[in-house]
Tab-separated table of C-alpha atoms and ligand atoms in Angstrom:
chain	number	residue	atom	x	y	z
A	1	MET	CA	63.126	106.085	76.564
A	2	SER	CA	66.540	105.558	78.043
A	3	ILE	CA	66.929	103.660	81.302
A	4	VAL	CA	69.828	103.740	83.773
A	5	CYS	CA	71.435	100.738	85.459
A	6	LEU	CA	73.689	100.808	88.516
A	7	GLY	CA	76.200	97.969	88.207
A	8	ILE	CA	78.050	96.678	91.234
A	9	GLU	CA	81.220	94.613	90.870
A	10	GLY	CA	82.991	92.784	93.686
A	11	THR	CA	84.114	89.308	92.686
A	12	ALA	CA	87.682	89.556	93.973
A	13	HIS	CA	90.166	92.307	94.861
A	14	SER	CA	88.199	95.298	93.497
A	15	PHE	CA	84.900	96.879	94.442
A	16	GLY	CA	83.316	99.049	91.782
A	17	ALA	CA	80.104	100.860	90.950
A	18	GLY	CA	79.176	102.234	87.550
A	19	LEU	CA	76.150	103.768	85.901
A	20	VAL	CA	75.337	103.064	82.272
A	21	SER	CA	72.329	104.085	80.181
A	22	SER	CA	70.471	101.843	77.765
A	23	LYS	CA	72.000	103.950	74.964
A	24	GLY	CA	75.356	102.563	76.040
A	25	GLU	CA	76.674	105.747	77.647
A	26	VAL	CA	78.981	105.149	80.625
A	27	LEU	CA	77.794	107.875	83.021
A	28	SER	CA	80.275	107.029	85.777
A	29	ASN	CA	82.634	104.244	86.779
A	30	VAL	CA	84.271	104.312	90.216
A	31	TRP	CA	86.317	101.522	91.779
A	32	ASP	CA	88.966	100.768	94.342
A	33	MET	CA	91.394	97.863	94.306
A	34	PHE	CA	92.322	96.195	97.573
A	35	SER	CA	96.114	96.032	97.674
A	36	PRO	CA	97.584	94.654	100.911
A	37	GLU	CA	100.940	96.033	102.148
A	38	GLU	CA	102.382	92.577	101.720
A	39	GLY	CA	101.269	89.096	100.689
A	40	GLY	CA	98.421	88.120	98.394
A	41	ILE	CA	94.684	88.641	98.488
A	42	HIS	CA	92.849	86.996	101.376
A	43	PRO	CA	89.150	86.589	100.487
A	44	ARG	CA	87.915	87.689	103.904
A	45	GLU	CA	90.120	90.788	103.975
A	46	ALA	CA	89.022	91.694	100.465
A	47	SER	CA	85.358	91.321	101.426
A	48	ARG	CA	85.933	93.609	104.413
A	49	HIS	CA	87.425	96.149	102.021
A	50	HIS	CA	84.235	95.893	99.945
A	51	SER	CA	81.866	96.349	102.887
A	52	ASP	CA	83.938	99.236	104.302
A	53	LEU	CA	84.320	101.167	101.040
A	54	GLY	CA	81.247	99.990	99.103
A	55	PRO	CA	78.777	102.671	100.259
A	56	LYS	CA	81.258	105.480	99.549
A	57	ILE	CA	82.076	104.105	96.083
A	58	ILE	CA	78.397	103.764	95.176
A	59	GLY	CA	77.710	107.297	96.444
A	60	GLU	CA	80.535	108.649	94.316
A	61	ALA	CA	79.289	106.818	91.236
A	62	ILE	CA	75.808	108.307	91.670
A	63	GLU	CA	77.250	111.782	92.180
A	64	LYS	CA	79.651	111.610	89.227
A	65	ALA	CA	76.836	110.472	86.948
A	66	GLY	CA	74.915	113.578	87.976
A	67	VAL	CA	71.838	111.601	89.048
A	68	THR	CA	70.103	110.589	92.278
A	69	PHE	CA	69.041	107.123	93.447
A	70	GLU	CA	65.534	107.946	92.192
A	71	ASN	CA	66.921	108.032	88.628
A	72	VAL	CA	68.281	104.495	88.853
A	73	ASP	CA	66.001	101.999	87.089
A	74	LEU	CA	67.882	98.728	87.636
A	75	ILE	CA	70.480	97.168	89.943
A	76	ALA	CA	72.911	94.662	88.436
A	77	PHE	CA	75.571	92.823	90.425
A	78	SER	CA	78.416	90.422	89.732
A	79	ARG	CA	76.865	87.111	90.770
A	80	GLY	CA	79.923	84.995	89.958
A	81	PRO	CA	82.432	83.529	89.386
A	82	GLY	CA	84.620	84.759	92.194
A	83	LEU	CA	85.591	84.513	95.842
A	84	GLY	CA	82.656	83.502	98.086
A	85	PRO	CA	83.030	86.168	100.807
A	86	CYS	CA	83.488	88.957	98.239
A	87	LEU	CA	80.500	87.834	96.171
A	88	ARG	CA	78.261	87.627	99.233
A	89	THR	CA	79.137	91.130	100.408
A	90	THR	CA	78.503	92.531	96.931
A	91	ALA	CA	75.211	90.656	96.553
A	92	THR	CA	74.009	91.908	99.932
A	93	VAL	CA	74.615	95.502	98.910
A	94	ALA	CA	72.829	94.952	95.575
A	95	ARG	CA	69.799	93.218	97.110
A	96	THR	CA	69.417	95.926	99.744
A	97	LEU	CA	69.409	98.648	97.096
A	98	ALA	CA	66.980	96.790	94.823
A	99	LEU	CA	64.532	96.261	97.698
A	100	LYS	CA	64.889	99.771	99.061
A	101	LEU	CA	64.381	101.372	95.639
A	102	SER	CA	61.801	98.760	94.521
A	103	ILE	CA	63.562	98.165	91.203
A	104	PRO	CA	64.576	94.964	89.356
A	105	LEU	CA	67.696	93.001	90.353
A	106	ILE	CA	69.907	91.379	87.728
A	107	GLY	CA	72.610	88.764	88.342
A	108	VAL	CA	75.485	89.165	85.909
A	109	ASN	CA	78.215	86.714	84.971
A	110	HIS	CA	81.498	88.553	85.514
A	111	CYS	CA	83.273	86.996	82.501
A	112	VAL	CA	80.344	87.705	80.166
A	113	ALA	CA	80.415	91.319	81.381
A	114	HIS	CA	84.083	91.645	80.378
A	115	ILE	CA	83.112	90.549	76.851
A	116	GLU	CA	80.014	92.733	76.543
A	117	ILE	CA	81.711	95.952	77.682
A	118	GLY	CA	84.458	95.217	75.148
A	119	CYS	CA	81.856	94.769	72.412
A	120	LEU	CA	80.147	98.017	73.408
A	121	GLU	CA	83.404	99.938	73.191
A	122	SER	CA	84.736	98.351	70.007
A	123	ARG	CA	81.354	97.935	68.270
A	124	PHE	CA	82.459	94.361	67.589
A	125	GLU	CA	79.522	92.052	67.003
A	126	ASP	CA	80.973	88.603	67.277
A	127	PRO	CA	84.613	88.483	68.396
A	128	VAL	CA	86.971	85.822	69.618
A	129	THR	CA	87.732	87.203	73.085
A	130	VAL	CA	90.961	86.771	75.013
A	131	TYR	CA	90.011	87.402	78.633
A	132	VAL	CA	93.058	87.631	80.875
A	133	SER	CA	92.978	88.780	84.481
A	134	GLY	CA	93.995	88.021	88.038
A	135	GLY	CA	91.523	85.161	88.309
A	136	ASN	CA	90.750	84.133	84.729
A	137	THR	CA	92.481	83.154	81.508
A	138	GLN	CA	90.086	82.182	78.737
A	139	VAL	CA	89.701	82.307	74.982
A	140	ILE	CA	85.985	82.614	74.295
A	141	ALA	CA	83.752	82.682	71.221
A	142	TYR	CA	79.991	82.787	70.819
A	143	ALA	CA	78.221	79.767	69.353
A	144	GLY	CA	74.693	78.422	69.834
A	145	ARG	CA	73.454	80.908	72.445
A	146	ARG	CA	76.464	80.486	74.719
A	147	PHE	CA	79.862	82.083	75.112
A	148	ARG	CA	81.932	78.932	74.597
A	149	THR	CA	85.264	78.573	76.286
A	150	PHE	CA	87.579	77.418	73.504
A	151	GLY	CA	90.625	77.318	75.704
A	152	GLU	CA	91.529	78.202	79.258
A	153	THR	CA	94.078	77.723	81.968
A	154	LEU	CA	94.085	74.333	83.609
A	155	ASP	CA	95.539	75.700	86.838
A	156	ILE	CA	96.323	79.316	87.720
A	157	ALA	CA	95.323	82.471	85.819
A	158	ILE	CA	97.989	84.449	83.984
A	159	GLY	CA	97.533	87.483	86.269
A	160	ASN	CA	97.834	85.278	89.333
A	161	MET	CA	101.050	83.795	87.917
A	162	LEU	CA	102.487	87.289	87.349
A	163	ASP	CA	101.403	88.524	90.786
A	164	THR	CA	102.778	85.452	92.580
A	165	PHE	CA	106.091	85.624	90.770
A	166	GLY	CA	106.253	89.372	91.464
A	167	ARG	CA	105.601	88.832	95.154
A	168	GLU	CA	108.529	86.408	95.260
A	169	ALA	CA	110.665	89.105	93.619
A	170	GLY	CA	109.603	91.686	96.212
A	171	MET	CA	106.914	93.485	94.218
A	172	ARG	CA	103.620	94.591	95.703
A	173	PHE	CA	100.228	93.399	94.374
A	174	PRO	CA	99.382	93.849	91.541
A	175	ALA	CA	102.794	93.019	90.078
A	176	GLY	CA	101.805	92.866	86.384
A	177	PRO	CA	102.645	96.524	85.619
A	178	ARG	CA	106.059	96.293	87.319
A	179	ILE	CA	106.889	93.078	85.479
A	180	GLU	CA	106.064	94.795	82.197
A	181	ILE	CA	108.502	97.634	82.984
A	182	GLU	CA	111.260	95.176	83.991
A	183	ALA	CA	110.669	93.029	80.918
A	184	LYS	CA	111.325	95.987	78.620
A	185	GLN	CA	114.916	96.077	79.897
A	186	GLY	CA	115.368	92.313	79.534
A	187	ARG	CA	117.523	91.028	76.653
A	188	ASN	CA	118.365	87.402	77.358
A	189	TYR	CA	115.707	84.744	76.994
A	190	HIS	CA	115.868	81.867	79.470
A	191	THR	CA	113.817	78.813	78.631
A	192	LEU	CA	110.667	78.301	80.683
A	193	PRO	CA	108.071	75.521	80.375
A	194	TYR	CA	105.838	76.291	77.384
A	195	SER	CA	102.738	74.396	78.376
A	196	VAL	CA	99.950	74.258	75.804
A	197	LYS	CA	97.692	71.203	75.972
A	198	GLY	CA	95.293	71.099	73.058
A	199	MET	CA	93.430	74.379	73.410
A	200	ASP	CA	94.235	74.754	77.096
A	201	LEU	CA	97.288	76.026	78.879
A	202	SER	CA	98.992	75.776	82.222
A	203	TYR	CA	100.984	78.427	84.076
A	204	SER	CA	101.949	76.749	87.345
A	205	GLY	CA	105.027	74.990	85.924
A	206	MET	CA	106.445	78.200	84.525
A	207	LEU	CA	105.792	79.985	87.801
A	208	THR	CA	107.947	77.442	89.651
A	209	ALA	CA	110.645	77.622	86.991
A	210	ALA	CA	110.658	81.435	86.944
A	211	LYS	CA	111.015	81.557	90.715
A	212	ARG	CA	113.959	79.169	90.383
A	213	LEU	CA	115.655	81.356	87.753
A	214	HIS	CA	115.232	84.356	90.039
A	215	SER	CA	116.647	82.525	93.072
A	216	GLU	CA	119.621	81.395	90.980
A	217	GLY	CA	120.530	85.021	90.422
A	218	ILE	CA	119.395	85.522	86.819
A	219	PRO	CA	118.774	89.285	86.429
A	220	LEU	CA	115.171	90.187	87.213
A	221	ASN	CA	114.627	91.986	83.919
A	222	ASP	CA	115.693	88.894	81.973
A	223	VAL	CA	113.387	86.663	84.027
A	224	CYS	CA	110.468	89.071	83.526
A	225	PHE	CA	111.212	89.229	79.787
A	226	SER	CA	111.286	85.422	79.575
A	227	VAL	CA	108.088	85.080	81.617
A	228	GLN	CA	106.211	87.509	79.363
A	229	GLU	CA	107.434	86.051	76.081
A	230	THR	CA	106.574	82.505	77.140
A	231	ALA	CA	103.232	83.254	78.793
A	232	PHE	CA	102.025	85.518	75.984
A	233	GLY	CA	103.298	83.176	73.289
A	234	MET	CA	101.150	80.385	74.731
A	235	LEU	CA	98.101	82.653	74.661
A	236	ALA	CA	98.840	83.712	71.103
A	237	GLU	CA	98.953	80.085	69.989
A	238	ILE	CA	95.520	79.159	71.330
A	239	SER	CA	93.988	82.479	70.240
A	240	GLU	CA	95.274	81.948	66.739
A	241	ARG	CA	93.789	78.465	66.638
A	242	ALA	CA	90.438	79.789	67.880
A	243	ILE	CA	90.401	82.403	65.110
A	244	ALA	CA	91.433	79.889	62.469
A	245	HIS	CA	88.786	77.420	63.611
A	246	THR	CA	85.841	79.799	64.062
A	247	LYS	CA	86.775	82.055	61.126
A	248	LYS	CA	85.549	85.023	63.139
A	249	LYS	CA	86.795	88.398	61.950
A	250	GLU	CA	87.279	90.201	65.259
A	251	LEU	CA	89.740	89.654	68.107
A	252	LEU	CA	89.035	91.330	71.445
A	253	LEU	CA	91.531	91.582	74.301
A	254	THR	CA	90.059	92.291	77.737
A	255	GLY	CA	90.664	91.872	81.493
A	256	GLY	CA	93.300	93.503	83.697
A	257	VAL	CA	96.260	91.881	81.902
A	258	ALA	CA	95.008	93.518	78.668
A	259	ARG	CA	96.778	96.634	79.973
A	260	ASN	CA	100.047	94.986	78.907
A	261	ASN	CA	101.449	96.551	75.740
A	262	ARG	CA	103.592	93.587	74.751
A	263	LEU	CA	100.628	91.208	74.913
A	264	THR	CA	98.627	93.708	72.861
A	265	GLU	CA	101.350	93.838	70.226
A	266	ILE	CA	101.524	90.043	69.961
A	267	LEU	CA	97.762	89.583	69.639
A	268	ARG	CA	97.465	92.441	67.166
A	269	GLY	CA	99.878	90.440	65.000
A	270	VAL	CA	97.704	87.326	65.322
A	271	ALA	CA	94.634	89.275	64.192
A	272	LYS	CA	96.503	90.783	61.268
A	273	ARG	CA	97.628	87.391	59.995
A	274	HIS	CA	93.981	86.316	59.859
A	275	ASP	CA	92.556	89.554	58.421
A	276	ALA	CA	90.652	90.104	61.635
A	277	LYS	CA	90.033	93.444	63.334
A	278	PHE	CA	91.713	93.853	66.706
A	279	HIS	CA	90.654	95.792	69.777
A	280	ARG	CA	92.238	96.091	73.192
A	281	VAL	CA	89.733	97.303	75.771
A	282	THR	CA	90.687	100.691	77.159
A	283	PRO	CA	92.434	100.385	80.579
A	284	SER	CA	89.581	101.955	82.570
A	285	LEU	CA	87.164	99.326	81.210
A	286	ALA	CA	89.621	96.404	81.049
A	287	GLY	CA	89.945	95.596	84.748
A	288	ASP	CA	87.164	94.774	87.180
A	289	GLN	CA	84.686	97.663	87.412
A	290	GLY	CA	80.961	98.354	87.678
A	291	ALA	CA	80.222	99.782	84.221
A	292	MET	CA	80.632	96.360	82.611
A	293	ILE	CA	78.136	94.880	85.080
A	294	ALA	CA	75.703	97.755	84.469
A	295	TRP	CA	75.862	97.408	80.684
A	296	THR	CA	75.371	93.637	80.783
A	297	GLY	CA	72.536	94.219	83.262
A	298	ILE	CA	70.793	96.377	80.680
A	299	LEU	CA	71.221	93.735	77.966
A	300	GLN	CA	69.753	91.082	80.282
A	301	TYR	CA	66.905	93.317	81.426
A	302	GLN	CA	65.870	93.953	77.829
A	303	VAL	CA	65.197	90.230	77.387
A	304	GLY	CA	63.582	89.774	80.799
A	305	ASP	CA	66.578	88.071	82.431
A	306	VAL	CA	65.996	89.400	85.983
A	307	ILE	CA	65.966	87.530	89.317
A	308	GLU	CA	64.007	87.625	92.533
A	309	VAL	CA	65.950	88.612	95.639
A	310	ALA	CA	65.046	85.292	97.254
A	311	GLU	CA	66.659	83.445	94.349
A	312	SER	CA	69.740	85.605	93.988
A	313	GLN	CA	72.274	83.382	95.748
A	314	VAL	CA	75.821	83.909	94.512
A	315	LEU	CA	77.503	81.457	92.117
A	316	PRO	CA	81.245	81.279	92.953
A	317	LYS	CA	81.896	78.695	90.239
A	318	TRP	CA	79.594	80.077	87.534
A	319	ARG	CA	81.267	79.287	84.240
A	320	THR	CA	81.241	81.597	81.227
A	321	ASP	CA	79.560	78.900	79.124
A	322	ASP	CA	76.954	78.111	81.786
A	323	GLN	CA	74.560	80.915	80.931
A	324	ASP	CA	72.045	81.104	78.082
A	325	ILE	CA	72.762	84.373	76.316
A	326	LEU	CA	69.220	85.430	75.493
A	327	TRP	CA	70.090	88.854	74.064
A	328	ARG	CA	72.249	87.584	71.184
A	329	GLY	CA	71.002	85.737	68.131
A	330	GLU	CA	71.430	82.086	67.197
B	1	AMP	P1	91.598	92.225	87.001
B	1	AMP	O1	91.609	90.946	87.799
B	1	AMP	O2	90.884	92.111	85.711
B	1	AMP	O3	91.173	93.458	87.760
B	1	AMP	O4	93.129	92.515	86.628
B	1	AMP	C1	94.151	92.549	87.605
B	1	AMP	C2	95.320	91.780	87.086
B	1	AMP	O5	95.879	92.471	85.955
B	1	AMP	C3	96.440	91.617	88.090
B	1	AMP	O6	96.832	90.261	88.067
B	1	AMP	C4	97.538	92.516	87.543
B	1	AMP	O7	98.846	92.084	87.856
B	1	AMP	C5	97.285	92.455	86.049
B	1	AMP	N1	97.842	93.594	85.311
B	1	AMP	C6	97.530	94.901	85.428
B	1	AMP	N2	98.307	95.648	84.591
B	1	AMP	C7	99.132	94.783	83.936
B	1	AMP	C8	100.175	94.927	82.964
B	1	AMP	N3	100.528	96.119	82.493
B	1	AMP	N4	100.785	93.804	82.525
B	1	AMP	C9	100.430	92.590	82.991
B	1	AMP	N5	99.479	92.394	83.919
B	1	AMP	C10	98.832	93.474	84.393
B	2	MG	MG1	87.869	90.206	85.903
């Protein structure tokens, strides 16, 4: 018999609710991204957004799925990593629902959820995953019951770098899409720090340098072009090494920055060179949303990975490789 999980996401700027069945059908997926008029994301303001809009978003998700709360069998929530105030608001909503409906509560790792929803969509079994978003930049592969982080940013995430540079150039959050449009018109490459350290990378130096180029009057489209080519080139290098090392035959691109077509093109080339299949997660499942939490909740539930409300404290620093993945093989 098929069961239905309500997944609630709220680690950072977005609050989302999605319903997914144990057959892997996404029944609904509703979210709203907090986008301040100016400036970046303040954790407390974002958490207020979540508590103000959360009930409406959950109601819409239930309605769009064509079910009632009585049809929901499980509640899953994004337990971490993320911003403390946002996580706590989200967890409070999830606990309340689980208690009220007397159904199991499941704490989901946000990064693992990005991988699992990508695997559901692509039917990939064991990919190297490039997870790029506002708060995370990681190259991940499964080994020995954990999703191992093969490489990651040592300072800021790629999306954060794009958004911060964009803000400096007068763009509203999130700036990634605007930068992509500008970059298409760019022709002249200006050197920026290419900072790959072993399997890790760093984006803060290139952020400073890109801001400098902009303030020196280099055309915005050329700066955006240079930022993209450098930032994506760095990612391609560590992804390629992860594929070469693990010999895995699938490359998955996920997270909000996966919406970028140039990055997709570059990584598709990496996969091709290594005879690996490539999949870019569809935009509606790439960013932060509830369906990925719901689907991972179902996978965890099937192996008994549920938590008691009293032990469901949030984990703001929960690492991708800090969770035993009980639903995958050795
Ligand atoms: P997430 O944190 O996964 O919800 O993703 C949000 C991040 O994705 C923000 O940093 C956005 O700037 C970034 N983003 C969204 N669309 C694009 C795009 N087309 N190119 C680059 N970055 C993007
Ligand atoms: Mg994310």
